[in-house]
mmCIF file of C-alpha atoms in Angstrom:
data_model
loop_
_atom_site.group_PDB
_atom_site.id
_atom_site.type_symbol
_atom_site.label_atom_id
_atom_site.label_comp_id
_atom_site.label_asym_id
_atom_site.label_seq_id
_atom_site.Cartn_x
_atom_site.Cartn_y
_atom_site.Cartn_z
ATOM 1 C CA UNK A 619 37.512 110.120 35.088
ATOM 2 C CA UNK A 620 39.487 107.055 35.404
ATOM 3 C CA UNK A 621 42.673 108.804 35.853
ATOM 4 C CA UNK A 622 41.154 111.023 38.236
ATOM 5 C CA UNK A 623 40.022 108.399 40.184
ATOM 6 C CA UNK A 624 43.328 106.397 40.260
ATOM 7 C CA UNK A 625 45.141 109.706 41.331
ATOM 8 C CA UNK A 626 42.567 110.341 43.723
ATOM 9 C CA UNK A 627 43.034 106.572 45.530
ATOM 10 C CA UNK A 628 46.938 107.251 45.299
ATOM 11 C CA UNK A 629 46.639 110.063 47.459
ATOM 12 C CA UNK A 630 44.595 108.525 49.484
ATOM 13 C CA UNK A 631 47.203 105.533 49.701
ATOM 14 C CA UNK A 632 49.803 108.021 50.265
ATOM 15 C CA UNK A 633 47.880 109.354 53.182
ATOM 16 C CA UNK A 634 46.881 106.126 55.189
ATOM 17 C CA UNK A 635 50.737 104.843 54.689
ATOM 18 C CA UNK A 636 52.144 108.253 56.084
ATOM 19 C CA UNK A 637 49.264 107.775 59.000
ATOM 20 C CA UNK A 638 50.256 104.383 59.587
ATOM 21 C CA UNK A 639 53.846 105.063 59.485
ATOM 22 C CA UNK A 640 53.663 108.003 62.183
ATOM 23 C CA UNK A 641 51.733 105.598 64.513
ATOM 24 C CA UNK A 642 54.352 103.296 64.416
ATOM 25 C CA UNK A 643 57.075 104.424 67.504
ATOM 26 C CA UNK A 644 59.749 102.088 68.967
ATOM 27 C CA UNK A 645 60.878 101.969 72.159
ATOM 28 C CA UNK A 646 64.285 101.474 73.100
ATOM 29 C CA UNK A 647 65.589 99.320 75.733
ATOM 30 C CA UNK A 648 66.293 101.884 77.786
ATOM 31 C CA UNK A 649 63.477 103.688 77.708
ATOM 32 C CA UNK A 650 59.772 103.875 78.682
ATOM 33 C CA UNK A 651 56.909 105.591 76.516
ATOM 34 C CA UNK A 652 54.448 107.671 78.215
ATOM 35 C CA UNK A 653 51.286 108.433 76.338
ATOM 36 C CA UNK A 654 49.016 111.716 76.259
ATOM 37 C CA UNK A 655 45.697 111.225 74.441
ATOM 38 C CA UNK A 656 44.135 114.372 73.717
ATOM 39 C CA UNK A 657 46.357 115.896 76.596
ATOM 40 C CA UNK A 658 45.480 113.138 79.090
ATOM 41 C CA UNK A 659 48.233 111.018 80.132
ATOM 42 C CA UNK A 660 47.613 107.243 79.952
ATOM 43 C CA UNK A 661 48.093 104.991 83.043
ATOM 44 C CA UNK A 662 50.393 102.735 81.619
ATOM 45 C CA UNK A 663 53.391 103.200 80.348
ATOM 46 C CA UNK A 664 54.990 102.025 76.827
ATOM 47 C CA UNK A 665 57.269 98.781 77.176
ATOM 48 C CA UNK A 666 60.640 98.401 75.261
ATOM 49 C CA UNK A 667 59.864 97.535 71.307
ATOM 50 C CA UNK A 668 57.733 98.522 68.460
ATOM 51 C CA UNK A 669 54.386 100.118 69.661
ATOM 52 C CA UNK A 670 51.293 102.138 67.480
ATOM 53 C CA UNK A 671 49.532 105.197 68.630
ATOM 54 C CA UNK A 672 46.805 107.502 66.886
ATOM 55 C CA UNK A 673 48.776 109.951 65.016
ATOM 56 C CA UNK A 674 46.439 112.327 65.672
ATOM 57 C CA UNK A 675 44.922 112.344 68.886
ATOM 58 C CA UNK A 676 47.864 110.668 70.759
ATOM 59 C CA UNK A 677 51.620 112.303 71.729
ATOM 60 C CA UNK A 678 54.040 109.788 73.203
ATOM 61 C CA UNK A 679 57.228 110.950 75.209
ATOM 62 C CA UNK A 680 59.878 108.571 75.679
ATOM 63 C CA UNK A 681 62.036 108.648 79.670
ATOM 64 C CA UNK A 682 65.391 107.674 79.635
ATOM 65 C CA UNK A 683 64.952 104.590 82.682
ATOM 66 C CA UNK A 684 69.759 104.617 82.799
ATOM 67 C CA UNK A 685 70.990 105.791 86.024
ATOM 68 C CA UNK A 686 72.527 109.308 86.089
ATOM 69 C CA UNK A 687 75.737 110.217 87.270
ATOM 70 C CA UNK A 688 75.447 114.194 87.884
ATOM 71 C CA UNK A 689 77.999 116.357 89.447
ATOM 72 C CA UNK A 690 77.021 118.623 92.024
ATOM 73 C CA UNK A 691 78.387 121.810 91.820
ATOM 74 C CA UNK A 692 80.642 123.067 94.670
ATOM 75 C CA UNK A 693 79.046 124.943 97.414
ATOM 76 C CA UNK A 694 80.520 127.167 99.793
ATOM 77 C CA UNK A 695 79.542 126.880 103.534
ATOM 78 C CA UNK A 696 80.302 127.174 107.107
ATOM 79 C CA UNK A 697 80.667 123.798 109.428
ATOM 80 C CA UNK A 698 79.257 123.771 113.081
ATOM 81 C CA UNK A 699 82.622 124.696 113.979
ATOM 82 C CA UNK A 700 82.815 127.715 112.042
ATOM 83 C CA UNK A 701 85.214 126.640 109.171
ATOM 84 C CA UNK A 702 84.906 128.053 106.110
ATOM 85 C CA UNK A 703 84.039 125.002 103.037
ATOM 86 C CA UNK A 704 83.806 124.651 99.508
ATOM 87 C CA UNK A 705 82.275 120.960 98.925
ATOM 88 C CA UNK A 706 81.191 119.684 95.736
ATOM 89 C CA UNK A 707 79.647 116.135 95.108
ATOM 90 C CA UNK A 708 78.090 113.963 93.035
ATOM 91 C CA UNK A 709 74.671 112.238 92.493
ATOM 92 C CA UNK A 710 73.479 108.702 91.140
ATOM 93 C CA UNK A 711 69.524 108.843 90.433
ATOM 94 C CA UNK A 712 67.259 107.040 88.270
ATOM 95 C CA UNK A 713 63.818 107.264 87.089
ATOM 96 C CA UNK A 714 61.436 104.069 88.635
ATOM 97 C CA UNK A 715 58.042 105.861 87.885
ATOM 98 C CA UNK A 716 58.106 107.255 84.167
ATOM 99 C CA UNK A 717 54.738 109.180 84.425
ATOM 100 C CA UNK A 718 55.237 110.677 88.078
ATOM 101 C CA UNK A 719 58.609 111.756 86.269
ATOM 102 C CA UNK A 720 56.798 113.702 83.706
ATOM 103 C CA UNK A 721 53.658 114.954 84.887
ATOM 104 C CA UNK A 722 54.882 116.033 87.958
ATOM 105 C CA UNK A 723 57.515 118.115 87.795
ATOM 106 C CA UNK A 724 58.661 120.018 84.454
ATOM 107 C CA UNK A 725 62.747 119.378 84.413
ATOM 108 C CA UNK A 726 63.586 116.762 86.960
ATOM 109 C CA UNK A 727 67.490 116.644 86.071
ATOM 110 C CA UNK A 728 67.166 120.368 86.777
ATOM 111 C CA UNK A 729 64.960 119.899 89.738
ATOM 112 C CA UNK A 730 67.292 117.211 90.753
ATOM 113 C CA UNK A 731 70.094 119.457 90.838
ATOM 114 C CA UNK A 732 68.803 121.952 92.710
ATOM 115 C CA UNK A 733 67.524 119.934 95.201
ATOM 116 C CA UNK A 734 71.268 118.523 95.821
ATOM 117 C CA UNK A 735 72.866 121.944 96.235
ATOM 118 C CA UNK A 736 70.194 123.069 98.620
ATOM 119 C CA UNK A 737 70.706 119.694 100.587
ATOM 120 C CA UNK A 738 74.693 119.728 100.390
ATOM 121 C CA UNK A 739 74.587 123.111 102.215
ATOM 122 C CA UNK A 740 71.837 122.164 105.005
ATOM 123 C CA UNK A 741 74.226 119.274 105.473
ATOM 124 C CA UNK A 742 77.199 121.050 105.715
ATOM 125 C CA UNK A 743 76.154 123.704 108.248
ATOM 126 C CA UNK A 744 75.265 120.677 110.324
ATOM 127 C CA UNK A 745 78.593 118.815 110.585
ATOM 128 C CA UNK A 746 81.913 120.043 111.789
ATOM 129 C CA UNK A 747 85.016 119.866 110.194
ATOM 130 C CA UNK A 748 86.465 116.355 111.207
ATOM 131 C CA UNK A 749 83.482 114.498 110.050
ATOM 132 C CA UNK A 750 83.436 116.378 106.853
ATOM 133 C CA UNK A 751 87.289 115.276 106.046
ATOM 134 C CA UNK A 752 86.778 111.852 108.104
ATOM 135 C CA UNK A 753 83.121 110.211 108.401
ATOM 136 C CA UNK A 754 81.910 110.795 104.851
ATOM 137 C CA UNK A 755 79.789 107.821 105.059
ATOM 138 C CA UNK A 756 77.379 109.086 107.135
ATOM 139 C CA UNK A 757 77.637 112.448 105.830
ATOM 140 C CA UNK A 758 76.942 110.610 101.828
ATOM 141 C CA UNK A 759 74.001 108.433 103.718
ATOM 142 C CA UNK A 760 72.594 111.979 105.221
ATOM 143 C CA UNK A 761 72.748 113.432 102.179
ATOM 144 C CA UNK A 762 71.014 110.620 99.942
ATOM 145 C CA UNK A 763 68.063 110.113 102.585
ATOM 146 C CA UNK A 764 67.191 113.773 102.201
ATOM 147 C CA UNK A 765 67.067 113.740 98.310
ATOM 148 C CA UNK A 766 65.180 110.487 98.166
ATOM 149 C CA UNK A 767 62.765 111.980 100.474
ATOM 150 C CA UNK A 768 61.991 114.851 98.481
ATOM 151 C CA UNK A 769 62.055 113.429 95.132
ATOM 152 C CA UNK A 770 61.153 109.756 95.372
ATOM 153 C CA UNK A 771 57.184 109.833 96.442
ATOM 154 C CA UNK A 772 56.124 112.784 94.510
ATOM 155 C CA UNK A 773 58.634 112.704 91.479
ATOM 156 C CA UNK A 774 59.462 108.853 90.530
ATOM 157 C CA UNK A 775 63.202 109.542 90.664
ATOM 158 C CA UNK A 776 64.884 107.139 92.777
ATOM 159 C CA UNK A 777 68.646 108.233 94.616
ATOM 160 C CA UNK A 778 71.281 105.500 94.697
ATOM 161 C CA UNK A 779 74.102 107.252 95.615
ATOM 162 C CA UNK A 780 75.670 110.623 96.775
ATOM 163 C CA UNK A 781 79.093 110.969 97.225
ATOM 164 C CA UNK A 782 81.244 114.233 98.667
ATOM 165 C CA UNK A 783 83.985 114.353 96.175
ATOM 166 C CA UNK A 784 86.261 116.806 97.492
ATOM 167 C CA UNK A 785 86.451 119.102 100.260
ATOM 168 C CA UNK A 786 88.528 122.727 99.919
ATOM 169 C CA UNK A 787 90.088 124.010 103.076
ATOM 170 C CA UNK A 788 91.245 127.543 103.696
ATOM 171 C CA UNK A 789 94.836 127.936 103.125
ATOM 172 C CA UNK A 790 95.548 129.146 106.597
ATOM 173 C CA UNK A 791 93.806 125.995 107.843
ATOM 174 C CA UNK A 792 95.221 123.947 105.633
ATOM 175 C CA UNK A 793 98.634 124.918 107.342
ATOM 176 C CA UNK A 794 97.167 124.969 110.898
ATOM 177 C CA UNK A 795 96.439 121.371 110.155
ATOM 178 C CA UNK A 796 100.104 120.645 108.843
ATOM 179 C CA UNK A 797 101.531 122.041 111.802
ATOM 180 C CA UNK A 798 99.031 119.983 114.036
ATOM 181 C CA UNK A 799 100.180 116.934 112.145
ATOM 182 C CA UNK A 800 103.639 117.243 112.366
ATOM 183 C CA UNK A 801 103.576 118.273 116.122
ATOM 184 C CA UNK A 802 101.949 114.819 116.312
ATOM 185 C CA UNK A 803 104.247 112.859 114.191
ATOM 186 C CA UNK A 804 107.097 114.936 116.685
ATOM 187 C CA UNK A 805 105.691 113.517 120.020
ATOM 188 C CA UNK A 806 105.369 110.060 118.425
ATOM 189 C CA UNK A 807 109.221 110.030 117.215
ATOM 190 C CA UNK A 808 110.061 111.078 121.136
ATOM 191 C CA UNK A 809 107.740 109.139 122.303
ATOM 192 C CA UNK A 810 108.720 105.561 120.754
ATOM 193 C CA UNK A 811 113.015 107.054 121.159
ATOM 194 C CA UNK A 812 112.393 106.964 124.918
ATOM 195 C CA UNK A 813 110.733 103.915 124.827
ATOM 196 C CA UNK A 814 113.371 102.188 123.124
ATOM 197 C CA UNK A 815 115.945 103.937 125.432
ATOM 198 C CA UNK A 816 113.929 102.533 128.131
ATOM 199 C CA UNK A 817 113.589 98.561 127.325
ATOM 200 C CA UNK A 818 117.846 99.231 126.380
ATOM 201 C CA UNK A 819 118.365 100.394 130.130
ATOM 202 C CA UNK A 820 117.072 97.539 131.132
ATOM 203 C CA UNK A 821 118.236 95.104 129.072
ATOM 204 C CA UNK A 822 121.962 96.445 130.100
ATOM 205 C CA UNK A 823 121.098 96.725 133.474
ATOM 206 C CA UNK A 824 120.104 93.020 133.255
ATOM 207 C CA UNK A 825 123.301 92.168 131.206
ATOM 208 C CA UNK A 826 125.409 93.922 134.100
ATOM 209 C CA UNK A 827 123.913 91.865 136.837
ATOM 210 C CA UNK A 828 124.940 88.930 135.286
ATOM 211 C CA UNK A 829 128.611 90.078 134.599
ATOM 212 C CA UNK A 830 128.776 91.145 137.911
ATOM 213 C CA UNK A 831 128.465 87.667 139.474
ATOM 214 C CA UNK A 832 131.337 86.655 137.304
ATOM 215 C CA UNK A 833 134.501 88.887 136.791
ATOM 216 C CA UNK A 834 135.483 86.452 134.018
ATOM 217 C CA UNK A 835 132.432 86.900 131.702
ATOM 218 C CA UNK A 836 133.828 91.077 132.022
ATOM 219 C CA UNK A 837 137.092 90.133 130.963
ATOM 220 C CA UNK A 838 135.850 88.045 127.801
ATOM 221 C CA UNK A 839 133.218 91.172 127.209
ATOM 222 C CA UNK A 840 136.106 93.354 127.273
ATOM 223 C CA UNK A 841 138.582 91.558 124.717
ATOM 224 C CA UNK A 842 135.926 90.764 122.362
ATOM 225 C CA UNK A 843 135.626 94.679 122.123
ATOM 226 C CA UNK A 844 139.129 94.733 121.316
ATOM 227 C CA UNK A 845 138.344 92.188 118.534
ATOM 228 C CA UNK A 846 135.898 94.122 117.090
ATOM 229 C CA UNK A 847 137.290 97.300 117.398
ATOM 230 C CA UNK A 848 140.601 95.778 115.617
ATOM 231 C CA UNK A 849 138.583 93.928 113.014
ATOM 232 C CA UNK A 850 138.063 97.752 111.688
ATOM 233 C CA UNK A 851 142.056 97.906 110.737
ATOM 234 C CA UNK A 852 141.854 101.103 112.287
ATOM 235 C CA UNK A 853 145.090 103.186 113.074
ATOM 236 C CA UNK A 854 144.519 103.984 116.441
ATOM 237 C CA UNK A 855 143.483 100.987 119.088
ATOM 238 C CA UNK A 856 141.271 102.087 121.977
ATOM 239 C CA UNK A 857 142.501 99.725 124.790
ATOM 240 C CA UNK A 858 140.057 99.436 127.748
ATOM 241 C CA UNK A 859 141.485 99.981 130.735
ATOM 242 C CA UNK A 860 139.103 97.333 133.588
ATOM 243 C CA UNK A 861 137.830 99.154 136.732
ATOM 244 C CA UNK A 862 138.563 96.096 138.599
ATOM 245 C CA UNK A 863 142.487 96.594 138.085
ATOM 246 C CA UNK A 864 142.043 100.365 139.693
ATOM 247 C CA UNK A 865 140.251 99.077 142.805
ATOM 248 C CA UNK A 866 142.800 96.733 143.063
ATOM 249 C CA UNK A 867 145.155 99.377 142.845
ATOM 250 C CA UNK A 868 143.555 101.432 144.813
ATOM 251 C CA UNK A 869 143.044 98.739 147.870
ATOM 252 C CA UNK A 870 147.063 97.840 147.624
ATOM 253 C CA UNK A 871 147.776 101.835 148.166
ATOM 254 C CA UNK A 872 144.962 101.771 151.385
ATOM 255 C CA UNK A 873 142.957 103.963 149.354
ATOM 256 C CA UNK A 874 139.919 101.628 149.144
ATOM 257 C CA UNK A 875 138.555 101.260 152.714
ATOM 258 C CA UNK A 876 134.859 100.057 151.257
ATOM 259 C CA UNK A 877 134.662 96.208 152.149
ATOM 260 C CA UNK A 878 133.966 93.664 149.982
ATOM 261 C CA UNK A 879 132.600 90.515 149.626
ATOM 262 C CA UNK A 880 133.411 87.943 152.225
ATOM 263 C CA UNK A 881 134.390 90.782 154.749
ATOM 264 C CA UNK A 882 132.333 91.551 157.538
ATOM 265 C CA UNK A 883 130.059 94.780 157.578
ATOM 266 C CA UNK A 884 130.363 97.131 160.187
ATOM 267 C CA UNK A 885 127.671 99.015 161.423
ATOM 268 C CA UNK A 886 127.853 103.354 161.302
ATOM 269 C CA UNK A 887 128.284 103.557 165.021
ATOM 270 C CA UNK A 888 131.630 101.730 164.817
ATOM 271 C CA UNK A 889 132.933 103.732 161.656
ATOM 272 C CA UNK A 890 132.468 106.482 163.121
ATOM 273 C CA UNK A 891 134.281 105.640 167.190
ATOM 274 C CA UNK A 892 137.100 104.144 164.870
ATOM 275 C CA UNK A 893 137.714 107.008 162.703
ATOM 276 C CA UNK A 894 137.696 109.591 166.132
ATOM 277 C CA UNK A 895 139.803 107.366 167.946
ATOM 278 C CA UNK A 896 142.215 107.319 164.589
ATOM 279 C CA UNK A 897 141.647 111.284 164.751
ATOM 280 C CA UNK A 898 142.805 111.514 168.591
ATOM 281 C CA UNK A 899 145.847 109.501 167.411
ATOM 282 C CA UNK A 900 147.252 111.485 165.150
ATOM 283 C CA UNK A 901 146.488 114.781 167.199
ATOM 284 C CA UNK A 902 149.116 114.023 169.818
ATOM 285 C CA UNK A 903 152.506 115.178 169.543
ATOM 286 C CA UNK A 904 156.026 113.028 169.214
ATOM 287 C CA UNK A 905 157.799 112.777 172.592
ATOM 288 C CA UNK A 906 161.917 113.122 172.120
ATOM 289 C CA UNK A 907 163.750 112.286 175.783
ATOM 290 C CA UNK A 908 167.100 114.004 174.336
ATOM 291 C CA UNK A 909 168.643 115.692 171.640
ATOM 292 C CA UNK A 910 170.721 112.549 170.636
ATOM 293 C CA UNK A 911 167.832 111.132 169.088
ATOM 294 C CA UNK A 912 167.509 114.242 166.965
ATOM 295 C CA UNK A 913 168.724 113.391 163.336
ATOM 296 C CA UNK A 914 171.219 115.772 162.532
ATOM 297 C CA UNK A 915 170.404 118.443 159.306
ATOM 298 C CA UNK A 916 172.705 119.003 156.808
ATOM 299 C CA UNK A 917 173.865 122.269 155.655
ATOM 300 C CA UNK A 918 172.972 124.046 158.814
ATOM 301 C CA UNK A 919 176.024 125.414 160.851
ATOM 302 C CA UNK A 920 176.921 123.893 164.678
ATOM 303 C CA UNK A 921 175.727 127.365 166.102
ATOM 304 C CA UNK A 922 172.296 126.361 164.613
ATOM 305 C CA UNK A 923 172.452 122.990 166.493
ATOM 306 C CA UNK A 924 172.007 124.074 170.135
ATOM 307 C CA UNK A 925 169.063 126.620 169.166
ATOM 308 C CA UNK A 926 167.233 123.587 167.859
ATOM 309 C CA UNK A 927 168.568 121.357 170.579
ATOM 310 C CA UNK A 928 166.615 123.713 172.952
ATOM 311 C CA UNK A 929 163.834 123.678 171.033
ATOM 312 C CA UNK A 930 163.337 119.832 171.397
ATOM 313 C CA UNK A 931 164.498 119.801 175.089
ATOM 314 C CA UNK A 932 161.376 122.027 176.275
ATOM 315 C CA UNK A 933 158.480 119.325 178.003
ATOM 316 C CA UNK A 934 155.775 118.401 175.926
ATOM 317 C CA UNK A 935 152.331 120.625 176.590
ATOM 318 C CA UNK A 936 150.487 118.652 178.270
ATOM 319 C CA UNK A 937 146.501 118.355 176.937
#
């Protein structure tokens, strides 16, 4: 009986310290502990550390309180400007309400997910392309107010953060923008050449006023070319040749009737009486009294002389 007895309380020992050691549960850190008591959940959550529960009659489930970084997976749609998309993104959540977390819906992470690919395409049909490749701040802010909506209040899931991370283009598009961008680039080149062209004109036009006030400073301009151009130790010297020395020219041969400075101006109606009166001039013929004053011409024969004679003794025509 007395070995009975002592086997009988070892069992019984054996059976309180397996009780007492499956009501024993530690929490991590990390994590909260939600309790069901006979398949009631308890209003409180567990706190982080070591915690007892009836083995029998209560069932603790432990939510993982880390922010999640889940990926989004791409989704094909078409922008308000009918362009064809392939977006995928990203999503930052994290439980704030353990029990809402687990009584209310079955799989949030799954949940979660779904809810971000039906949101990604609502959001894309609503922008256009531009915004999608340019303002993805607003389009991430969209994005995360209509998740936290639908999974905040009922749920206990809080989103931080959604984030497009990569938009796919048609390849034709993809070209159509290339082309775009380079016809850009194009008209900024031309654009900035004939600027600078521009400011040059007038910078020489500028420089050329002030030579013209002084022949000298020309002169000096044009041998320090020559400098320059010999500093090279080229073969072959390009010698300037000044303008100024072919309107001199040109004024010592009466070529140059233009006047110049110093010399009066005269008006159009006096060019023009002078020039018919120069006109009249030169339209009346040479008057020869006798055929003395007619140089004789070499080579001709005397029987040629008196023909010619004649000629010059006939009256002038008179006008």
């Amino acid at each position: 009986m007395a070995e009975a007895a002592f086997v009988l309380l070892g069992v019984i020992g054996f059976v309180i310290l397996l009780i007492i050691l499956s009501s024993i549960k530690v929490v991590q850190q990390v994590e909260r502990g939600v309790v069901f008591r006979l398949g009631q959940v308890q209003s409180h959550f567990r706190p982080p550390g070591l915690t007892l529960i009836f083995p029998v009659i209560d069932r603790m489930t432990k939510v993982n309180m880390q922010t999640v970084a889940m990926g989004v997976p791409a989704q094909e749609g078409i922008t308000q400007d009918n362009v064809s998309v392939r977006v995928d993104a990203v999503v930052y959540f994290r439980v704030i309400d353990p029990v809402k977390a687990i009584v209310n819906v079955q799989n949030y992470n799954w949940a979660i997910s779904q809810v971000a690919q039906t949101s990604l395409r609502s959001v894309i049909g609503r922008a256009d392309m531009q915004q999608l490749l340019s303002d993805r701040e607003s389009i991430n802010a969209e994005l995360r107010q209509i998740m936290d909506g639908m999974t905040e209040a009922p749920w206990g899931v809080k989103i931080e953060r959604v984030e497009i991370k990569d938009v796919s283009l048609p390849e034709g598009m993809k070209r159509s923008m290339a082309r775009q961008a380079e016809a850009e680039r194009e008209r900024r080149a031309r654009i900035i050449t004939a600027d600078g062209e521009f400011q040059a004109s007038k910078r020489l036009a500028a420089a050329a006023e002030v030579m013209a006030q002084d022949p000298a400073s020309l002169q000096l301009r044009l041998l320090q070319t020559v400098v320059e151009v010999a500093a090279e130790k080229n073969s072959t010297l390009v010698m300037p040749f000044p303008v100024e020395l072919l309107r001199f020219f040109d004024r010592a041969a009466g070529g140059d009737q233009t006047p110049r400075e110093g010399t009066p101006r005269t008006d159009l109606a006096e060019r023009l009486a002078k020039a018919e009166e120069e006109l009249a001039e030169a339209g009346e013929p040479a008057s020869i009294d006798s055929v003395k004053e007619v140089p004789p011409v070499p080579g001709l024969e005397a029987k040629e002389q008196p023909g010619i004679a004649a000629r010059h003794e006939e009256p002038p025509t008179q006008r």
